[in-house]
PDB file of C-alpha atoms in Angstrom:
ATOM      1  CA  MET A1410     -30.473  -6.530 -68.430  1.00 63.00           C
ATOM      2  CA  ASN A1411     -31.719 -10.481 -68.612  1.00 73.00           C
ATOM      3  CA  PRO A1412     -34.366 -11.935 -67.001  1.00 70.00           C
ATOM      4  CA  LEU A1413     -32.230 -14.971 -65.711  1.00 68.00           C
ATOM      5  CA  ALA A1414     -29.508 -12.478 -64.177  1.00 69.00           C
ATOM      6  CA  ARG A1415     -31.991 -10.138 -62.777  1.00 70.00           C
ATOM      7  CA  ALA A1416     -33.473 -13.757 -60.705  1.00 68.00           C
ATOM      8  CA  ALA A1417     -29.443 -14.064 -59.546  1.00 70.00           C
ATOM      9  CA  ALA A1418     -28.731 -10.797 -58.022  1.00 70.00           C
ATOM     10  CA  LEU A1419     -32.465 -10.554 -56.188  1.00 69.00           C
ATOM     11  CA  PRO A1420     -30.882 -13.340 -53.605  1.00 72.00           C
ATOM     12  CA  ALA A1421     -27.035 -10.541 -53.624  1.00 72.00           C
ATOM     13  CA  VAL A1422     -29.596  -7.848 -52.349  1.00 70.00           C
ATOM     14  CA  LEU A1423     -32.568  -9.749 -50.112  1.00 72.00           C
ATOM     15  CA  LEU A1424     -29.737 -11.311 -48.030  1.00 72.00           C
ATOM     16  CA  PRO A1425     -27.739  -8.267 -47.001  1.00 73.00           C
ATOM     17  CA  LEU A1426     -31.206  -6.798 -46.129  1.00 69.00           C
ATOM     18  CA  ALA A1427     -32.311  -9.713 -44.200  1.00 69.00           C
ATOM     19  CA  LEU A1428     -29.187  -9.189 -42.285  1.00 70.00           C
ATOM     20  CA  ALA A1429     -29.410  -6.205 -40.965  1.00 69.00           C
ATOM     21  CA  ALA A1430     -32.970  -6.555 -40.002  1.00 68.00           C
ATOM     22  CA  CYS A1431     -31.733  -8.891 -37.043  1.00 66.00           C
ATOM     23  CA  ALA A1432     -29.002  -6.415 -36.216  1.00 63.00           C
ATOM     24  CA  GLY A1433     -30.940  -4.318 -34.095  1.00 62.00           C
ATOM     25  CA  ASP A1434     -30.217  -3.730 -30.361  1.00 63.00           C
ATOM     26  CA  ARG A1435     -30.502  -7.394 -28.421  1.00 60.00           C
ATOM     27  CA  ASP A1436     -31.454  -6.087 -25.023  1.00 58.00           C
ATOM     28  CA  ALA A1437     -34.923  -5.162 -26.389  1.00 63.00           C
ATOM     29  CA  GLY A1438     -37.958  -6.471 -25.340  1.00 74.00           C
ATOM     30  CA  TYR A1439     -36.227  -9.793 -23.738  1.00 77.00           C
ATOM     31  CA  PRO A1440     -35.419 -10.444 -20.595  1.00 78.00           C
ATOM     32  CA  SER A1441     -32.054 -11.196 -19.589  1.00 80.00           C
ATOM     33  CA  LEU A1442     -31.249 -15.079 -18.334  1.00 85.00           C
ATOM     34  CA  ALA A1443     -28.992 -14.503 -15.891  1.00 85.00           C
ATOM     35  CA  ARG A1444     -29.626 -15.250 -12.359  1.00 85.00           C
ATOM     36  CA  ARG A1445     -31.665 -12.433 -10.423  1.00 84.00           C
ATOM     37  CA  ALA A1446     -31.104 -11.932  -7.017  1.00 82.00           C
ATOM     38  CA  VAL A1447     -34.619 -13.434  -5.549  1.00 80.00           C
ATOM     39  CA  GLU A1448     -33.616 -16.668  -7.182  1.00 79.00           C
ATOM     40  CA  THR A1449     -30.719 -16.841  -4.805  1.00 79.00           C
ATOM     41  CA  ARG A1450     -33.180 -16.296  -1.473  1.00 78.00           C
ATOM     42  CA  GLY A1451     -34.445 -19.400   0.175  1.00 76.00           C
ATOM     43  CA  PHE A1452     -37.925 -20.051   1.483  1.00 79.00           C
ATOM     44  CA  GLU A1453     -38.382 -19.457   4.579  1.00 82.00           C
ATOM     45  CA  GLU A1454     -40.264 -17.528   6.539  1.00 83.00           C
ATOM     46  CA  PRO A1455     -38.986 -14.156   7.501  1.00 79.00           C
ATOM     47  CA  ALA A1456     -38.264 -13.635  11.167  1.00 84.00           C
ATOM     48  CA  THR A1457     -41.050 -12.237  13.165  1.00 86.00           C
ATOM     49  CA  PRO A1458     -40.532  -8.264  14.363  1.00 85.00           C
ATOM     50  CA  PRO A1459     -40.193  -8.913  17.893  1.00 85.00           C
ATOM     51  CA  PRO A1460     -43.726  -7.263  20.245  1.00 76.00           C
ATOM     52  CA  ALA A1461     -43.584  -3.708  20.856  1.00 74.00           C
ATOM     53  CA  PRO A1462     -43.700  -3.042  24.502  1.00 79.00           C
ATOM     54  CA  MET A1463     -46.942  -2.671  26.685  1.00 79.00           C
ATOM     55  CA  GLN A1464     -48.045   0.894  26.702  1.00 85.00           C
ATOM     56  CA  ALA A1465     -49.628   1.093  30.121  1.00 86.00           C
ATOM     57  CA  ASP A1466     -53.700   2.065  29.407  1.00 89.00           C
ATOM     58  CA  PRO A1467     -54.206   4.285  32.673  1.00 92.00           C
ATOM     59  CA  ALA A1468     -57.868   4.213  31.316  1.00 93.00           C
ATOM     60  CA  LEU A1469     -58.069   0.524  30.795  1.00 94.00           C
ATOM     61  CA  ASP A1470     -55.817  -0.325  34.424  1.00 95.00           C
ATOM     62  CA  ARG A1471     -59.178   2.002  35.765  1.00 97.00           C
ATOM     63  CA  MET A1472     -61.885   0.092  34.290  1.00 96.00           C
ATOM     64  CA  ILE A1473     -60.037  -3.073  35.277  1.00 96.00           C
ATOM     65  CA  ALA A1474     -59.586  -1.780  38.660  1.00 97.00           C
ATOM     66  CA  THR A1475     -62.739  -1.329  39.355  1.00 98.00           C
ATOM     67  CA  GLN A1476     -64.340  -4.689  37.889  1.00 98.00           C
ATOM     68  CA  THR A1477     -62.114  -6.425  39.714  1.00 98.00           C
ATOM     69  CA  ALA A1478     -63.541  -4.715  42.685  1.00 98.00           C
ATOM     70  CA  GLN A1479     -66.769  -6.039  41.740  1.00 98.00           C
ATOM     71  CA  LEU A1480     -65.858  -9.082  41.335  1.00 98.00           C
ATOM     72  CA  GLN A1481     -64.669  -9.197  44.767  1.00 98.00           C
ATOM     73  CA  THR A1482     -68.244  -8.114  46.000  1.00 98.00           C
ATOM     74  CA  VAL A1483     -69.845 -10.984  43.902  1.00 98.00           C
ATOM     75  CA  ARG A1484     -67.799 -13.601  45.174  1.00 98.00           C
ATOM     76  CA  ALA A1485     -68.249 -13.280  48.432  1.00 98.00           C
ATOM     77  CA  GLY A1486     -71.590 -11.588  48.223  1.00 98.00           C
ATOM     78  CA  PHE A1487     -72.496 -15.311  46.905  1.00 97.00           C
ATOM     79  CA  ASP A1488     -70.001 -17.786  48.546  1.00 97.00           C
ATOM     80  CA  ARG A1489     -72.207 -16.173  51.617  1.00 97.00           C
ATOM     81  CA  ASP A1490     -75.566 -16.607  50.172  1.00 97.00           C
ATOM     82  CA  ALA A1491     -74.875 -20.011  49.038  1.00 96.00           C
ATOM     83  CA  ALA A1492     -74.139 -21.504  52.353  1.00 95.00           C
ATOM     84  CA  LYS A1493     -78.289 -20.014  53.441  1.00 96.00           C
ATOM     85  CA  ALA A1494     -79.046 -22.089  50.172  1.00 95.00           C
ATOM     86  CA  GLU A1495     -78.036 -25.204  50.929  1.00 95.00           C
ATOM     87  CA  ARG A1496     -78.643 -24.978  54.057  1.00 94.00           C
ATOM     88  CA  ALA A1497     -82.289 -24.155  52.336  1.00 93.00           C
ATOM     89  CA  ALA A1498     -82.262 -27.245  49.957  1.00 92.00           C
ATOM     90  CA  ALA A1499     -80.905 -29.294  52.374  1.00 92.00           C
ATOM     91  CA  ALA A1500     -84.906 -28.353  54.681  1.00 90.00           C
ATOM     92  CA  ALA A1501     -86.492 -29.013  51.457  1.00 88.00           C
ATOM     93  CA  ARG A1502     -85.024 -32.224  50.063  1.00 87.00           C
ATOM     94  CA  GLY A1503     -87.616 -34.090  50.595  1.00 84.00           C
ATOM     95  CA  ALA A1504     -90.612 -31.472  50.535  1.00 85.00           C
ATOM     96  CA  PRO A1505     -93.414 -31.355  48.632  1.00 86.00           C
ATOM     97  CA  VAL A1506     -93.415 -28.625  45.617  1.00 89.00           C
ATOM     98  CA  GLY A1507     -95.206 -25.284  46.824  1.00 86.00           C
ATOM     99  CA  SER A1508     -94.520 -26.291  50.495  1.00 90.00           C
ATOM    100  CA  GLU A1509     -92.655 -23.760  53.076  1.00 91.00           C
ATOM    101  CA  ALA A1510     -88.738 -25.272  52.414  1.00 89.00           C
ATOM    102  CA  TRP A1511     -89.426 -25.499  48.652  1.00 91.00           C
ATOM    103  CA  LEU A1512     -90.363 -22.196  48.739  1.00 93.00           C
ATOM    104  CA  ASP A1513     -87.780 -21.215  50.819  1.00 93.00           C
ATOM    105  CA  ALA A1514     -85.085 -22.731  48.840  1.00 93.00           C
ATOM    106  CA  GLN A1515     -86.434 -21.344  45.626  1.00 93.00           C
ATOM    107  CA  THR A1516     -85.578 -17.854  46.749  1.00 94.00           C
ATOM    108  CA  ALA A1517     -82.390 -18.498  48.261  1.00 95.00           C
ATOM    109  CA  LEU A1518     -81.395 -19.867  44.663  1.00 95.00           C
ATOM    110  CA  ALA A1519     -83.105 -16.641  42.849  1.00 96.00           C
ATOM    111  CA  GLN A1520     -80.728 -14.483  44.837  1.00 97.00           C
ATOM    112  CA  LEU A1521     -77.557 -16.956  43.833  1.00 96.00           C
ATOM    113  CA  ASP A1522     -79.385 -16.449  40.283  1.00 97.00           C
ATOM    114  CA  ASP A1523     -78.858 -12.313  40.994  1.00 97.00           C
ATOM    115  CA  TRP A1524     -75.292 -13.048  41.749  1.00 97.00           C
ATOM    116  CA  ARG A1525     -74.226 -15.132  38.682  1.00 97.00           C
ATOM    117  CA  ALA A1526     -75.666 -12.625  36.626  1.00 97.00           C
ATOM    118  CA  GLN A1527     -73.470  -9.787  38.294  1.00 97.00           C
ATOM    119  CA  ALA A1528     -70.424 -12.103  37.874  1.00 98.00           C
ATOM    120  CA  THR A1529     -71.373 -12.995  34.109  1.00 98.00           C
ATOM    121  CA  ALA A1530     -72.277  -9.200  33.077  1.00 98.00           C
ATOM    122  CA  ILE A1531     -68.819  -8.579  34.392  1.00 98.00           C
ATOM    123  CA  ALA A1532     -67.434 -11.500  32.640  1.00 97.00           C
ATOM    124  CA  SER A1533     -69.193  -9.663  29.815  1.00 97.00           C
ATOM    125  CA  ALA A1534     -67.953  -6.640  29.553  1.00 97.00           C
ATOM    126  CA  ALA A1535     -64.250  -7.889  30.239  1.00 97.00           C
ATOM    127  CA  GLU A1536     -64.703  -9.836  26.704  1.00 97.00           C
ATOM    128  CA  VAL A1537     -66.063  -6.716  24.969  1.00 96.00           C
ATOM    129  CA  GLN A1538     -63.483  -4.768  26.320  1.00 96.00           C
ATOM    130  CA  GLY A1539     -60.887  -7.767  25.088  1.00 95.00           C
ATOM    131  CA  ALA A1540     -62.403  -7.765  21.825  1.00 96.00           C
ATOM    132  CA  ASP A1541     -62.721  -4.129  21.176  1.00 95.00           C
ATOM    133  CA  ARG A1542     -58.724  -3.986  22.105  1.00 93.00           C
ATOM    134  CA  ALA A1543     -58.719  -6.866  19.135  1.00 93.00           C
ATOM    135  CA  ALA A1544     -60.247  -4.577  16.776  1.00 95.00           C
ATOM    136  CA  THR A1545     -57.534  -2.127  16.976  1.00 92.00           C
ATOM    137  CA  LEU A1546     -55.122  -4.104  16.313  1.00 89.00           C
ATOM    138  CA  ALA A1547     -53.842  -3.464  19.853  1.00 89.00           C
ATOM    139  CA  PRO A1548     -51.997  -6.090  21.593  1.00 88.00           C
ATOM    140  CA  ASP A1549     -52.911  -8.115  24.863  1.00 89.00           C
ATOM    141  CA  TYR A1550     -53.448  -7.089  27.409  1.00 93.00           C
ATOM    142  CA  PRO A1551     -52.106  -8.980  30.833  1.00 93.00           C
ATOM    143  CA  ALA A1552     -54.653  -7.177  33.146  1.00 95.00           C
ATOM    144  CA  LEU A1553     -57.813  -7.182  31.110  1.00 96.00           C
ATOM    145  CA  THR A1554     -57.074 -10.611  30.065  1.00 96.00           C
ATOM    146  CA  GLY A1555     -56.694 -11.879  33.768  1.00 97.00           C
ATOM    147  CA  LEU A1556     -59.985 -10.048  34.676  1.00 97.00           C
ATOM    148  CA  GLN A1557     -61.495 -12.403  31.787  1.00 97.00           C
ATOM    149  CA  ARG A1558     -60.476 -15.093  33.091  1.00 97.00           C
ATOM    150  CA  ASP A1559     -61.432 -14.409  36.660  1.00 97.00           C
ATOM    151  CA  ALA A1560     -64.723 -13.628  35.475  1.00 98.00           C
ATOM    152  CA  ALA A1561     -65.572 -16.622  33.791  1.00 97.00           C
ATOM    153  CA  ALA A1562     -64.091 -19.472  35.996  1.00 98.00           C
ATOM    154  CA  GLU A1563     -65.982 -17.494  38.648  1.00 98.00           C
ATOM    155  CA  ALA A1564     -68.770 -17.484  36.825  1.00 97.00           C
ATOM    156  CA  ALA A1565     -68.349 -21.159  35.694  1.00 97.00           C
ATOM    157  CA  ARG A1566     -68.578 -21.741  39.910  1.00 98.00           C
ATOM    158  CA  GLN A1567     -71.785 -19.973  40.281  1.00 97.00           C
ATOM    159  CA  ASP A1568     -73.035 -21.860  37.181  1.00 97.00           C
ATOM    160  CA  ALA A1569     -71.771 -25.559  38.805  1.00 97.00           C
ATOM    161  CA  LEU A1570     -73.078 -24.432  42.284  1.00 97.00           C
ATOM    162  CA  ILE A1571     -76.723 -22.788  41.031  1.00 96.00           C
ATOM    163  CA  ARG A1572     -77.210 -26.231  38.972  1.00 96.00           C
ATOM    164  CA  ARG A1573     -76.323 -28.910  41.746  1.00 95.00           C
ATOM    165  CA  LEU A1574     -78.545 -26.690  44.463  1.00 94.00           C
ATOM    166  CA  SER A1575     -81.414 -27.211  41.470  1.00 92.00           C
ATOM    167  CA  ALA A1576     -81.459 -30.756  40.786  1.00 91.00           C
ATOM    168  CA  SER A1577     -81.860 -31.543  44.149  1.00 90.00           C
ATOM    169  CA  LEU A1578     -84.812 -30.083  44.661  1.00 88.00           C
ATOM    170  CA  PRO A1579     -87.910 -31.476  43.432  1.00 82.00           C
ATOM    171  CA  ALA A1580     -89.056 -30.165  40.262  1.00 82.00           C
ATOM    172  CA  ALA A1581     -92.149 -27.695  40.082  1.00 73.00           C
TER     173      ALA A1581
END
């Protein structure tokens, strides 16, 4: 065969082979350009499910009842001793440090500090109980939240009164 004829026949043989290589499966390896289901959704957040109904916890309810009763006892004892401390502080105003009146006022303040420590212990125990529930992802327990709020408010009230009475006395 003539070399020229061979050169002319070569493209005729290679062209069908090249076209056959392009005739493979078109869907293998390339994604479709059609709209996907996710592209039709909006960007707003999904609705949050309603909270689970509150389930009673008898052990927690007993603890809350016990601590609420203790808090009421502490409040009553503090108020009773606060009246005595107010009178002792009024008697000690202007008295020198170390005098009998000053010592009586300091003793009354120490008793108030004891009541405040008890109120703070109740508030701390309620906070720990709430933190333990939060650690287990348990929902808020309204009675426990109320105890936390009441105990913290009582401890703050007692602290404010003790600070006011202490400030009215001469410093040692």
